[in-house]
Coordinates of N, CA and C in Angstrom, one line a residue:
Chain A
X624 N 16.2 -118.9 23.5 CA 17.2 -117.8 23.6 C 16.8 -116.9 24.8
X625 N 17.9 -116.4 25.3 CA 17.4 -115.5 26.2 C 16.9 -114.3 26.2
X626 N 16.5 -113.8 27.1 CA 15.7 -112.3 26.8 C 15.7 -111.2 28.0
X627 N 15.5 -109.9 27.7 CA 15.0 -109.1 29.1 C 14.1 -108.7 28.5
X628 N 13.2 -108.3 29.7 CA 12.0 -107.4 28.8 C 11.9 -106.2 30.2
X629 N 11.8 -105.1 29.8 CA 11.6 -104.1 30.3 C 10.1 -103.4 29.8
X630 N 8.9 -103.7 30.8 CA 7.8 -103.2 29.9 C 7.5 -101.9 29.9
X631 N 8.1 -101.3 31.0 CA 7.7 -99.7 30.8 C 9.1 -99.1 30.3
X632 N 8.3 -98.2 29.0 CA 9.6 -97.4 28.7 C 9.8 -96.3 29.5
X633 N 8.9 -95.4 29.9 CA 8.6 -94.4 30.7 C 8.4 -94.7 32.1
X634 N 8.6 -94.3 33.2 CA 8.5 -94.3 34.6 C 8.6 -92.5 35.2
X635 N 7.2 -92.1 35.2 CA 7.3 -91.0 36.3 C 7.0 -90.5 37.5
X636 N 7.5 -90.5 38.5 CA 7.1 -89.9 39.7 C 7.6 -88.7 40.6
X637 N 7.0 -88.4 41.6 CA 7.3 -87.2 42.2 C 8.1 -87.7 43.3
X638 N 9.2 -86.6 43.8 CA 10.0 -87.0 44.7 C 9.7 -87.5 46.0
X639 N 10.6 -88.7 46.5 CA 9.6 -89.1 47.8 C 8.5 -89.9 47.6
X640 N 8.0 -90.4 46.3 CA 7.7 -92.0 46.6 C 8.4 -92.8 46.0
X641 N 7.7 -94.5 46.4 CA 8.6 -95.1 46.3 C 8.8 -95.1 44.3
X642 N 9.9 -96.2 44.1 CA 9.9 -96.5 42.1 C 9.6 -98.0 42.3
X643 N 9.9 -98.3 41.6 CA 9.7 -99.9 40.8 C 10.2 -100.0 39.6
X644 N 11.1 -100.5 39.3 CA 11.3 -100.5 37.4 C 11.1 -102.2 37.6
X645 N 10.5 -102.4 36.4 CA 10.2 -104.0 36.1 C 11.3 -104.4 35.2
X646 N 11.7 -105.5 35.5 CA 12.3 -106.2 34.9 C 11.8 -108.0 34.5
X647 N 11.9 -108.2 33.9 CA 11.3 -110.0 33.6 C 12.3 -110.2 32.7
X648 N 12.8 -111.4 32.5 CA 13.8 -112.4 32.2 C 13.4 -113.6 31.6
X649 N 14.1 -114.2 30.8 CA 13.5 -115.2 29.9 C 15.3 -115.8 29.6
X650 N 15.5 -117.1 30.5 CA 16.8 -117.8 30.4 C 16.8 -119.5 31.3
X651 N 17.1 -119.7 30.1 CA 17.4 -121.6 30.8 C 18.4 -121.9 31.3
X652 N 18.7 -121.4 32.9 CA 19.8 -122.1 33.8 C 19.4 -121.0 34.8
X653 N 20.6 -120.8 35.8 CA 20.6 -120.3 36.9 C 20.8 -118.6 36.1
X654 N 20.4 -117.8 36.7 CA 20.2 -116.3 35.7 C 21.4 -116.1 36.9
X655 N 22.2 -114.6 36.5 CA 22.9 -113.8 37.0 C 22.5 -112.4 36.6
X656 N 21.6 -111.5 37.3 CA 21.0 -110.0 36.6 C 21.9 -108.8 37.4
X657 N 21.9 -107.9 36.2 CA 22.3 -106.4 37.0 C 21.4 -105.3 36.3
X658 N 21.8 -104.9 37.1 CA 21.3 -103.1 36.4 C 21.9 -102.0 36.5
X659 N 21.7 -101.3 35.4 CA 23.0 -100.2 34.6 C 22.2 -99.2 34.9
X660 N 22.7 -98.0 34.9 CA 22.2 -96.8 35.0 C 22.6 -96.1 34.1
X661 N 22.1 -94.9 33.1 CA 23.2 -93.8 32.4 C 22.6 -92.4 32.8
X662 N 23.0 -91.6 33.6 CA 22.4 -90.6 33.7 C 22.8 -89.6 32.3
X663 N 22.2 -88.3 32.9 CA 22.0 -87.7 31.6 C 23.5 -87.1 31.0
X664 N 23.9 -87.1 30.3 CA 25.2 -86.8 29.4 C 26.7 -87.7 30.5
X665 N 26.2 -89.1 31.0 CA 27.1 -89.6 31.3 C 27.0 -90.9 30.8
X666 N 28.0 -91.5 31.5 CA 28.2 -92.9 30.3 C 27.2 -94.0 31.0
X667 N 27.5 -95.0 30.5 CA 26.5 -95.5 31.2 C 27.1 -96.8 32.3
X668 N 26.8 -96.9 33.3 CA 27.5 -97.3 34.4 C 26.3 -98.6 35.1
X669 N 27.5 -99.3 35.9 CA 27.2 -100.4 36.5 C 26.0 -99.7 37.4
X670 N 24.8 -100.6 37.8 CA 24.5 -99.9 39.6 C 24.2 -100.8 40.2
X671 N 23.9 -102.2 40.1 CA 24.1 -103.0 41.3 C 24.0 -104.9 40.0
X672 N 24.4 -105.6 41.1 CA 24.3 -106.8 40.4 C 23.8 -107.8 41.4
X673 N 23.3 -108.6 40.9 CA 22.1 -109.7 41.6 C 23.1 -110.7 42.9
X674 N 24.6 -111.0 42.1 CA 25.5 -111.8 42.8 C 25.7 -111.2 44.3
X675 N 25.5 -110.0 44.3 CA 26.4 -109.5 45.4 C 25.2 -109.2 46.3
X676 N 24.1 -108.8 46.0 CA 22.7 -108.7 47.1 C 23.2 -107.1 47.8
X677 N 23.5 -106.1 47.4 CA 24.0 -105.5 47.6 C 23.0 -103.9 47.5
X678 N 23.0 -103.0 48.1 CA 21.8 -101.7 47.7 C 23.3 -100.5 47.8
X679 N 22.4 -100.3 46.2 CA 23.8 -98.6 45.7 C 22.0 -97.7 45.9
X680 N 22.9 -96.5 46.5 CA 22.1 -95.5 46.2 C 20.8 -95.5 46.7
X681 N 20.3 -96.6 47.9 CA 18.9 -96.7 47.9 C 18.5 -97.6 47.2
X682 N 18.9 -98.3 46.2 CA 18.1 -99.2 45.4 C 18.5 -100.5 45.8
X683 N 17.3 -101.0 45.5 CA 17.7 -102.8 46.1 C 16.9 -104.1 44.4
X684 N 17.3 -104.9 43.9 CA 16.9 -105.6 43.7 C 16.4 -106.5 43.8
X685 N 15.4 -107.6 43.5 CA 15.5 -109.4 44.3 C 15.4 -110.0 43.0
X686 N 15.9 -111.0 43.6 CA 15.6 -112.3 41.6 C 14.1 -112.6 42.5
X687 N 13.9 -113.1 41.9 CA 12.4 -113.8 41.8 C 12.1 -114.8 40.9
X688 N 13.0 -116.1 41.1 CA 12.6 -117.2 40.3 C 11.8 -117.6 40.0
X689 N 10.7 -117.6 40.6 CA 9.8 -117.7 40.4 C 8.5 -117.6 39.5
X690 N 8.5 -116.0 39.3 CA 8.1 -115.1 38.5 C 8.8 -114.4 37.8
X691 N 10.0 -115.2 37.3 CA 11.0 -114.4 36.6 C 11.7 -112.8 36.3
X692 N 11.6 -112.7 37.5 CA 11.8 -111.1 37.8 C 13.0 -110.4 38.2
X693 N 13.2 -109.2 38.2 CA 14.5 -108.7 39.0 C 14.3 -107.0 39.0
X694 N 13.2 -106.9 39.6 CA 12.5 -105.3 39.8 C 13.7 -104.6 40.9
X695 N 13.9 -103.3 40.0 CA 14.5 -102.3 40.7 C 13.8 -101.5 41.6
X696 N 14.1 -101.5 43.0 CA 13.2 -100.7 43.8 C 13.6 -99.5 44.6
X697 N 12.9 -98.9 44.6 CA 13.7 -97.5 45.9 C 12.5 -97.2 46.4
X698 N 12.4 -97.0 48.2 CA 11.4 -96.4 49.2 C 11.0 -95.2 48.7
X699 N 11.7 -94.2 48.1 CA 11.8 -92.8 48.5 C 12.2 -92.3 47.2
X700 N 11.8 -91.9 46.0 CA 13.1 -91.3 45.0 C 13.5 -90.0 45.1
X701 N 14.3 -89.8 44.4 CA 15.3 -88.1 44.4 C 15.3 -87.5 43.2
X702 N 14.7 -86.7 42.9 CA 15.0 -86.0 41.8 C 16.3 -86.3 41.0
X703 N 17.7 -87.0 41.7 CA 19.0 -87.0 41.0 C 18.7 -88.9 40.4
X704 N 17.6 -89.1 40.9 CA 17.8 -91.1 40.0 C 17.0 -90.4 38.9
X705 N 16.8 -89.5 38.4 CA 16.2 -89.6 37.2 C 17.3 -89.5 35.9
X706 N 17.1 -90.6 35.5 CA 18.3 -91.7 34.6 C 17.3 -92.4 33.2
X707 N 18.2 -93.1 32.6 CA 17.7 -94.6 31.8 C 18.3 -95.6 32.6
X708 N 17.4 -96.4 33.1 CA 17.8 -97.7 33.7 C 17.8 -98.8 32.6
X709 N 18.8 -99.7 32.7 CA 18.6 -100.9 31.9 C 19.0 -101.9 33.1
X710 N 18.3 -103.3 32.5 CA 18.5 -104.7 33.3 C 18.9 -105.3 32.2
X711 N 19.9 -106.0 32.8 CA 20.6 -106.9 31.8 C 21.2 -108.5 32.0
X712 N 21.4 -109.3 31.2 CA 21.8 -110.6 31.4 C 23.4 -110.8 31.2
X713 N 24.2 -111.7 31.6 CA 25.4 -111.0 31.2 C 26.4 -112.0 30.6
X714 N 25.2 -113.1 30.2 CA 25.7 -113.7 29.0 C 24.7 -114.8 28.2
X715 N 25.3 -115.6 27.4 CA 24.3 -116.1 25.9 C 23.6 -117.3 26.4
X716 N 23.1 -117.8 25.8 CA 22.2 -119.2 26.1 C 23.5 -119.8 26.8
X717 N 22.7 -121.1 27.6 CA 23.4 -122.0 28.0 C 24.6 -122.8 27.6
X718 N 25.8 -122.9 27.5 CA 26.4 -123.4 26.5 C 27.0 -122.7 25.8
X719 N 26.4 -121.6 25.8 CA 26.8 -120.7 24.2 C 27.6 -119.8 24.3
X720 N 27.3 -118.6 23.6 CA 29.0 -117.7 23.7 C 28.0 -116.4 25.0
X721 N 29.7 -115.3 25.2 CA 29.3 -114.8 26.3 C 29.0 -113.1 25.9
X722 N 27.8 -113.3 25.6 CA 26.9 -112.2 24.8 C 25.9 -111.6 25.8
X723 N 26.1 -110.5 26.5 CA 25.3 -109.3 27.4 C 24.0 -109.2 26.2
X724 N 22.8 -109.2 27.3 CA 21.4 -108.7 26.9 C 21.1 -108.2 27.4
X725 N 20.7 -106.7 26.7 CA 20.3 -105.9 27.7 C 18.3 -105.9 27.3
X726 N 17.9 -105.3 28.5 CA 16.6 -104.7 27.9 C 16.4 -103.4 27.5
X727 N 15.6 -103.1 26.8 CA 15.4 -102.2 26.0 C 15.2 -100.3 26.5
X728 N 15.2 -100.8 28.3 CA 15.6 -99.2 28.9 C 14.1 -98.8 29.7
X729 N 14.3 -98.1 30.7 CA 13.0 -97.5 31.3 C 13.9 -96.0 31.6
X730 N 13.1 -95.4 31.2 CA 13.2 -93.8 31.7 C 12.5 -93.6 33.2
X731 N 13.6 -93.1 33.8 CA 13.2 -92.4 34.8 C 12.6 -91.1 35.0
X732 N 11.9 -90.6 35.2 CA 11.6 -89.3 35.5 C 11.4 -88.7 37.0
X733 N 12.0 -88.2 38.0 CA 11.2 -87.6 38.5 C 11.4 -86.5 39.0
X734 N 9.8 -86.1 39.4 CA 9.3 -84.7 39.7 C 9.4 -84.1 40.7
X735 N 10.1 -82.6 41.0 CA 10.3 -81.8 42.0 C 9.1 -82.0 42.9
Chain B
X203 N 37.1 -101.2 39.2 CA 36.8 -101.7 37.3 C 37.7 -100.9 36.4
X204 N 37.4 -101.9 35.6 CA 37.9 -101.0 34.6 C 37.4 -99.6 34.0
X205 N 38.2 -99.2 33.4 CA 38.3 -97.8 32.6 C 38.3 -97.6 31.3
X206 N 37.6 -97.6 30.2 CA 37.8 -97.7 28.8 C 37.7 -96.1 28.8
X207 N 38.9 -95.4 27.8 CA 39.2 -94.3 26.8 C 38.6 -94.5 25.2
X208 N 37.3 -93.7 25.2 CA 36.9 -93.6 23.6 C 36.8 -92.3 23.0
X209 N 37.0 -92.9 22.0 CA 37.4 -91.0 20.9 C 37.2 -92.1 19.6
X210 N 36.6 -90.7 19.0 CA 36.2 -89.4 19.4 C 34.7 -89.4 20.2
X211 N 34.6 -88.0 20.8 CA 33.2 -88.1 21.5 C 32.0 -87.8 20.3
X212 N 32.1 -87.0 19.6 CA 31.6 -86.8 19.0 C 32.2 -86.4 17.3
X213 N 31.1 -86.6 16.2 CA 31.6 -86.1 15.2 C 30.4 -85.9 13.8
X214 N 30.8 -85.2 13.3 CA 29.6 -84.8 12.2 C 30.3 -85.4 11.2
X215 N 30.2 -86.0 9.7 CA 30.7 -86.6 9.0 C 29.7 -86.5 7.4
X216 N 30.7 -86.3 6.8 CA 29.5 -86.5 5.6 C 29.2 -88.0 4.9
X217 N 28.3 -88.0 4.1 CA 27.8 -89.6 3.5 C 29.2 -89.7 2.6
X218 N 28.9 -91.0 2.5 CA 29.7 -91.5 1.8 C 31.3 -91.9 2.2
X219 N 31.8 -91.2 3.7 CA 33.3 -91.2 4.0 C 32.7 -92.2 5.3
X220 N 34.2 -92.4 6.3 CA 33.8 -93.4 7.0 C 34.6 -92.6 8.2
X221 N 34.6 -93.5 9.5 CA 34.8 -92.8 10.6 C 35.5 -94.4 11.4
X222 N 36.8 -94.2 12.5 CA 37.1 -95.0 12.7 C 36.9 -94.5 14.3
X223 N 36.7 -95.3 15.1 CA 36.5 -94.8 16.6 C 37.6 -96.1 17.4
X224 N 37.7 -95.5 18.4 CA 38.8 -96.3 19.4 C 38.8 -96.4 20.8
X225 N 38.5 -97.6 21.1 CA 38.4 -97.7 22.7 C 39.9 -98.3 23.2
X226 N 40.4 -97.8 24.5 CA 41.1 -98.2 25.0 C 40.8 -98.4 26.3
X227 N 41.3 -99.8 26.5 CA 41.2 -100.0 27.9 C 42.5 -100.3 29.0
X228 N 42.0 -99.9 30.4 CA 42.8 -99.6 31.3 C 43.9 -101.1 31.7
X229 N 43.4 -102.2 31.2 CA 43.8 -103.8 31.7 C 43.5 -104.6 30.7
X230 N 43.8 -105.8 30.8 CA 43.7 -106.7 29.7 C 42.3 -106.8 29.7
X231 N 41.6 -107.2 29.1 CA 40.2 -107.6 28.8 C 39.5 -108.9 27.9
X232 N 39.4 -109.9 27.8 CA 39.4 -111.0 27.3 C 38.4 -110.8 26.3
X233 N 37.1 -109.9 26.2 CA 36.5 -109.5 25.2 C 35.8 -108.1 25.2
X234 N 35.7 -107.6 23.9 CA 35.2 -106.1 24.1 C 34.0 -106.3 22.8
X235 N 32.9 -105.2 23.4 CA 32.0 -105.1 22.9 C 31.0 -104.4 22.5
X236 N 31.0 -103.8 20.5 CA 30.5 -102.7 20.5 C 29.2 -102.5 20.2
X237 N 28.3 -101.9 20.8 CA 26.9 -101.5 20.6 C 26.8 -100.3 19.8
X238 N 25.2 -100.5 19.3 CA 24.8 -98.9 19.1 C 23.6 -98.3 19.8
X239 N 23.4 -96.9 20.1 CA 22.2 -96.8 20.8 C 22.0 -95.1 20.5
X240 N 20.4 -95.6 20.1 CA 19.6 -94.4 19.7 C 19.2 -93.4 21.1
X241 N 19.4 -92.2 20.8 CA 19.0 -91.8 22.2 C 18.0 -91.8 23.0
X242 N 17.8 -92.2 24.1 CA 17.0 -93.0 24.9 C 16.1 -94.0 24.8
X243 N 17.2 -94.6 24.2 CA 16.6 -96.5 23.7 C 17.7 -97.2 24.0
X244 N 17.8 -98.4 23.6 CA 18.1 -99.2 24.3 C 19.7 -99.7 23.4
X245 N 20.5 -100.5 23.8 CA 21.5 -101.2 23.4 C 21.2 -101.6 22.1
X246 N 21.9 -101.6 20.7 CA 21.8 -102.7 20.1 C 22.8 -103.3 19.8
X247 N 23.5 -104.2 19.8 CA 25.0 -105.4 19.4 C 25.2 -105.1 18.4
X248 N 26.1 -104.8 17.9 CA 27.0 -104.9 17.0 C 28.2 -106.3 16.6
X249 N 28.4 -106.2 17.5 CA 29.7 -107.5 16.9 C 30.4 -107.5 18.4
X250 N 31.2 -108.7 18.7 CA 31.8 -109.2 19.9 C 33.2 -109.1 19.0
X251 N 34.3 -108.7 20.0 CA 35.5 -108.6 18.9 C 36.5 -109.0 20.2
X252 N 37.6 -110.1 20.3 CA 38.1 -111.2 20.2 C 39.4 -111.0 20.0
X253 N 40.5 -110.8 21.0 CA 42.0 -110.7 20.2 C 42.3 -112.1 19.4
X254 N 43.0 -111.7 18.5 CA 43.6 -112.8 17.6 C 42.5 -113.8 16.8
X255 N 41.1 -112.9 16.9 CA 40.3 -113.8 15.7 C 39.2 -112.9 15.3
X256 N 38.9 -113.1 14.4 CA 37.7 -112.2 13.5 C 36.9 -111.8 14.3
X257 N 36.2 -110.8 14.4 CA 35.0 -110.2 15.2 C 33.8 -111.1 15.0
X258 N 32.8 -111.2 15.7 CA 31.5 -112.0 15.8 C 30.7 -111.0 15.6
X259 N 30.3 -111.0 14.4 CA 28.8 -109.5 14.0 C 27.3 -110.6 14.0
X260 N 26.7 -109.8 14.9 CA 25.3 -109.9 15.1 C 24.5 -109.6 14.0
X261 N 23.5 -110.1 13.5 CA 22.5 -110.0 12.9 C 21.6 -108.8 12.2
X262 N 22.1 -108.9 10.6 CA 21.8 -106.8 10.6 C 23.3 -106.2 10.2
X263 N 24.5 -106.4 10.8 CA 25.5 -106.1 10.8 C 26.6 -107.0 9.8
X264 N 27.2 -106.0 9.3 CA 28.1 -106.6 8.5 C 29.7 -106.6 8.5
X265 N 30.9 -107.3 8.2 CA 32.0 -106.7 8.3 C 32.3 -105.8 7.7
X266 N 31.8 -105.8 6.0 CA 32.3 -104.8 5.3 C 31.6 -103.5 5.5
X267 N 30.6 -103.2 6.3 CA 30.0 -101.8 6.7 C 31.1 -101.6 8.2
X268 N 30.8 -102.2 8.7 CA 31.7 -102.3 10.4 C 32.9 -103.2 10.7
X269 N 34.0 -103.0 10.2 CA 34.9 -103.8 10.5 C 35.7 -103.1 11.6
X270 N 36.2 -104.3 12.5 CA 36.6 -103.8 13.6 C 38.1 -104.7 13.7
X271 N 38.9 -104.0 14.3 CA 40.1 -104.8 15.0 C 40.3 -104.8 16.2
X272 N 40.9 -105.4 16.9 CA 41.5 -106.4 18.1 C 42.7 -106.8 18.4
X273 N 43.9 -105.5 17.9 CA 45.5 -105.9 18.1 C 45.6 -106.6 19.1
X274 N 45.1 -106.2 20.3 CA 45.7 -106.8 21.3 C 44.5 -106.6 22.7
X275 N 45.0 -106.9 24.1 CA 43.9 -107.6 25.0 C 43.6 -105.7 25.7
X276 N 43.7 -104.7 25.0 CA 43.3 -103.3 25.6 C 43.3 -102.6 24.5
X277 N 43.0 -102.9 23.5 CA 42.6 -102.1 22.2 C 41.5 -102.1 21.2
X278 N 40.6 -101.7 20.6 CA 39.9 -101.9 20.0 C 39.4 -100.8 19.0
X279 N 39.1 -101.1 17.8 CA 38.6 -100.0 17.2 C 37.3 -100.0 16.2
X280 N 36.8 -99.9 16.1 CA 35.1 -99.8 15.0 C 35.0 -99.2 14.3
X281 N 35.2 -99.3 12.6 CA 35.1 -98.3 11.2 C 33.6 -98.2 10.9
X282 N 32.9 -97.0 10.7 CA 31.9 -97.2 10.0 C 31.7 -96.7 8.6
X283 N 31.7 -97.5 7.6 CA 32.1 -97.1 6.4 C 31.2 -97.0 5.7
X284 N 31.7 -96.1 4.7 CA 30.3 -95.8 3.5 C 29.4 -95.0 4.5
X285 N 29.0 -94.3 5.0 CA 28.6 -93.9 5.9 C 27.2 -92.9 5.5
X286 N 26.0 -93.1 5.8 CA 24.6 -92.5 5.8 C 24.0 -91.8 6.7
X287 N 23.3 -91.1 6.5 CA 22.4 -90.6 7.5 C 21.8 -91.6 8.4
X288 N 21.4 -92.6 7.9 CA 20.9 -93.9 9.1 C 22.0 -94.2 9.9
X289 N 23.4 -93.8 9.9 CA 24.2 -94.2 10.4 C 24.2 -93.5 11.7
X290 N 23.7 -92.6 11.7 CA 23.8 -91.1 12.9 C 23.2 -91.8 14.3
X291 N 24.3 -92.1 14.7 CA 23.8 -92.6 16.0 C 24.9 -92.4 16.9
X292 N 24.7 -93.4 18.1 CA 25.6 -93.1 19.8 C 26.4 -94.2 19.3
X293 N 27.8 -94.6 19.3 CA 28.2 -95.8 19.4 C 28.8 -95.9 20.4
X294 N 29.0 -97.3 21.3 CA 29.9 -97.3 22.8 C 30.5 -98.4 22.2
X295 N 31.1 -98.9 23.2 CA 32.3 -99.9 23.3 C 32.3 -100.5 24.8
X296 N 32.5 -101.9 24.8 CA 32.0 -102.3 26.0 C 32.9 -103.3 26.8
X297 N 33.5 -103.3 28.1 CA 34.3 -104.1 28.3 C 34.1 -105.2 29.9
X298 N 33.9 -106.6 30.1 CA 33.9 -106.9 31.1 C 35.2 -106.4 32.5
X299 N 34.6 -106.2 33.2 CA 35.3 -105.5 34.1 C 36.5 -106.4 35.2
X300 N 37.5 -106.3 34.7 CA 38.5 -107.5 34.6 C 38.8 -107.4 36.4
X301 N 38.9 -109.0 36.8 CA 38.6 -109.2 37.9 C 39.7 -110.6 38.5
X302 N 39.9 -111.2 39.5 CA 41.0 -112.3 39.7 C 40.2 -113.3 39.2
X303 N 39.6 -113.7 38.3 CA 38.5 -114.8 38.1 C 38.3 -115.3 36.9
X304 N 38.0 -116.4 36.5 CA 37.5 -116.7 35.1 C 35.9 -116.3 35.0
X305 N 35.6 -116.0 36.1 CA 33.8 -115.3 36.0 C 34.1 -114.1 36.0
X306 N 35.2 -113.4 35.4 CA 34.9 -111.8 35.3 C 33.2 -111.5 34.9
X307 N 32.9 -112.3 33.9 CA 31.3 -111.4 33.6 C 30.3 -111.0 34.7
X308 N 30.3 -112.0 35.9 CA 29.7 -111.7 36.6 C 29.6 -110.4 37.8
X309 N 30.9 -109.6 37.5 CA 31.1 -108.5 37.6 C 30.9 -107.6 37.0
X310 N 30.5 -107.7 35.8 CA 29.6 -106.5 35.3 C 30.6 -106.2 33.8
X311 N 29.6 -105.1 33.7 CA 30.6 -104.4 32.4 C 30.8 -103.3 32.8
X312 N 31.9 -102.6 32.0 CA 32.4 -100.9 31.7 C 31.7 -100.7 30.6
X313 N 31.8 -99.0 30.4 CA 31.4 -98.8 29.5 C 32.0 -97.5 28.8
X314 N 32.2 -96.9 27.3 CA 33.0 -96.1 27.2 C 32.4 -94.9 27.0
X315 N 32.5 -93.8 27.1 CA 32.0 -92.6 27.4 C 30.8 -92.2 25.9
X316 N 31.4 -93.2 24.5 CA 30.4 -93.2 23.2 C 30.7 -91.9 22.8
X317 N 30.5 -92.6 21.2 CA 30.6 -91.7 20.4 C 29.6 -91.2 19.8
X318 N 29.2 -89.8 19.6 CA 27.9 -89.3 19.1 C 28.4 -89.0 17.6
X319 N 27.9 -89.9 16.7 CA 28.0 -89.7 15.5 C 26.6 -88.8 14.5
X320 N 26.7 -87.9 13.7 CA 26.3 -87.4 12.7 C 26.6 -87.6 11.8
X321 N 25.9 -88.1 10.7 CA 25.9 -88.0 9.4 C 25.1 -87.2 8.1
X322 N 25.6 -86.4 7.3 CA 24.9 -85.4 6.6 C 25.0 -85.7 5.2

């Protein structure tokens, strides 16, 4: 079955360095990943997807087949990315029906 | 993308009554999908819900606690019935973000603004 695993639920730093949110992945075929953002009392929203190689806001993703990954990164943070990030898959096993997995969320924090 | 409309935002409710919530969306949508989520945690599935066939409930979930309908390809709604204190949570509603494609998923999802439920 497939999976995300998000291992840090927490992520804090101070403004101006770089982030990292981890993401690892567990899926038999070609993956497709994105990652959601919900800032605070808003809904929760697309922020980038793996297909398009594309950077919102400073942030960049890479798949990493390799090592099964798809780490959210930013050079520099801002006090306004502090969010819940999710990574997600955006459908079911191979074959099967078309059921979004998300992982379980990293908090962002950061510090003035 | 799309645009999904949910109501209520919020609601306090007492045990035992049930609460019906409603997403609408802006375009057709081939499937919609409702989650629940504790605050600042993570997604959990509820059921995949399907015009013109029974909802698909995930594991844990039941129809007769959560029954949902699916009139048509921009409607949707989630009862939560019998209703408890454990029921007190965020509920959203969730829609692929309709696109000229038969890979709409790979454009992502919408999401609906969620409903903050209480129960007393």
């Amino acid at each position: 079955a497939q999976r995300v695993t998000q291992p840090e639920k927490l992520l804090s730093v101070f403004k101006g360095a770089p982030v990292e949110l981890k993401c690892n992945y567990s899926y038999s075929g070609s993956p497709e990943l994105f990652w959601y953002v919900q800032y605070s009392r808003q809904r929760l929203q697309l922020l980038l997807r793996h297909i398009s190689r594309e950077s919102i806001k400073g942030f960049t993703a890479d798949l990493n087949k390799g090592e099964t990954s798809f780490h959210l990164k930013k050079p520099f943070a801002q006090e306004e990315d502090s969010a819940m990030y999710y990574c997600a898959l955006p459908w079911g096993p191979s074959g099967g029906s078309y059921i979004p997995t998300f992982g379980r969320g990293t908090s962002l924090i950061v510090h003035p | 993308s799309a645009v999904i409309s949910q109501k209520p935002s919020r609601d306090i409710c007492q045990r035992g009554t049930s609460l019906t919530i409603q997403c609408q969306v802006d375009s057709q949508v081939t499937m919609m999908f409702w989650y629940r989520q504790q605050p600042g945690q993570s997604l959990t599935l509820i059921a995949t819900a399907n015009q013109g066939s029974e909802a698909t409930y995930e594991s844990g979930f039941v129809i007769d606690k959560f029954p949902i309908s699916r009139p048509n390809l921009t409607f949707s709604t989630l009862t939560v019935s019998n209703m408890s204190p454990e029921d007190s949570s965020i509920y959203l509603c969730s829609a692929p973000n309709p696109q000229d494609s038969i890979l709409d998923l790979l454009y992502g999802y919408t999401f609906g603004s969620g409903t903050r439920l209480t129960v007393v």
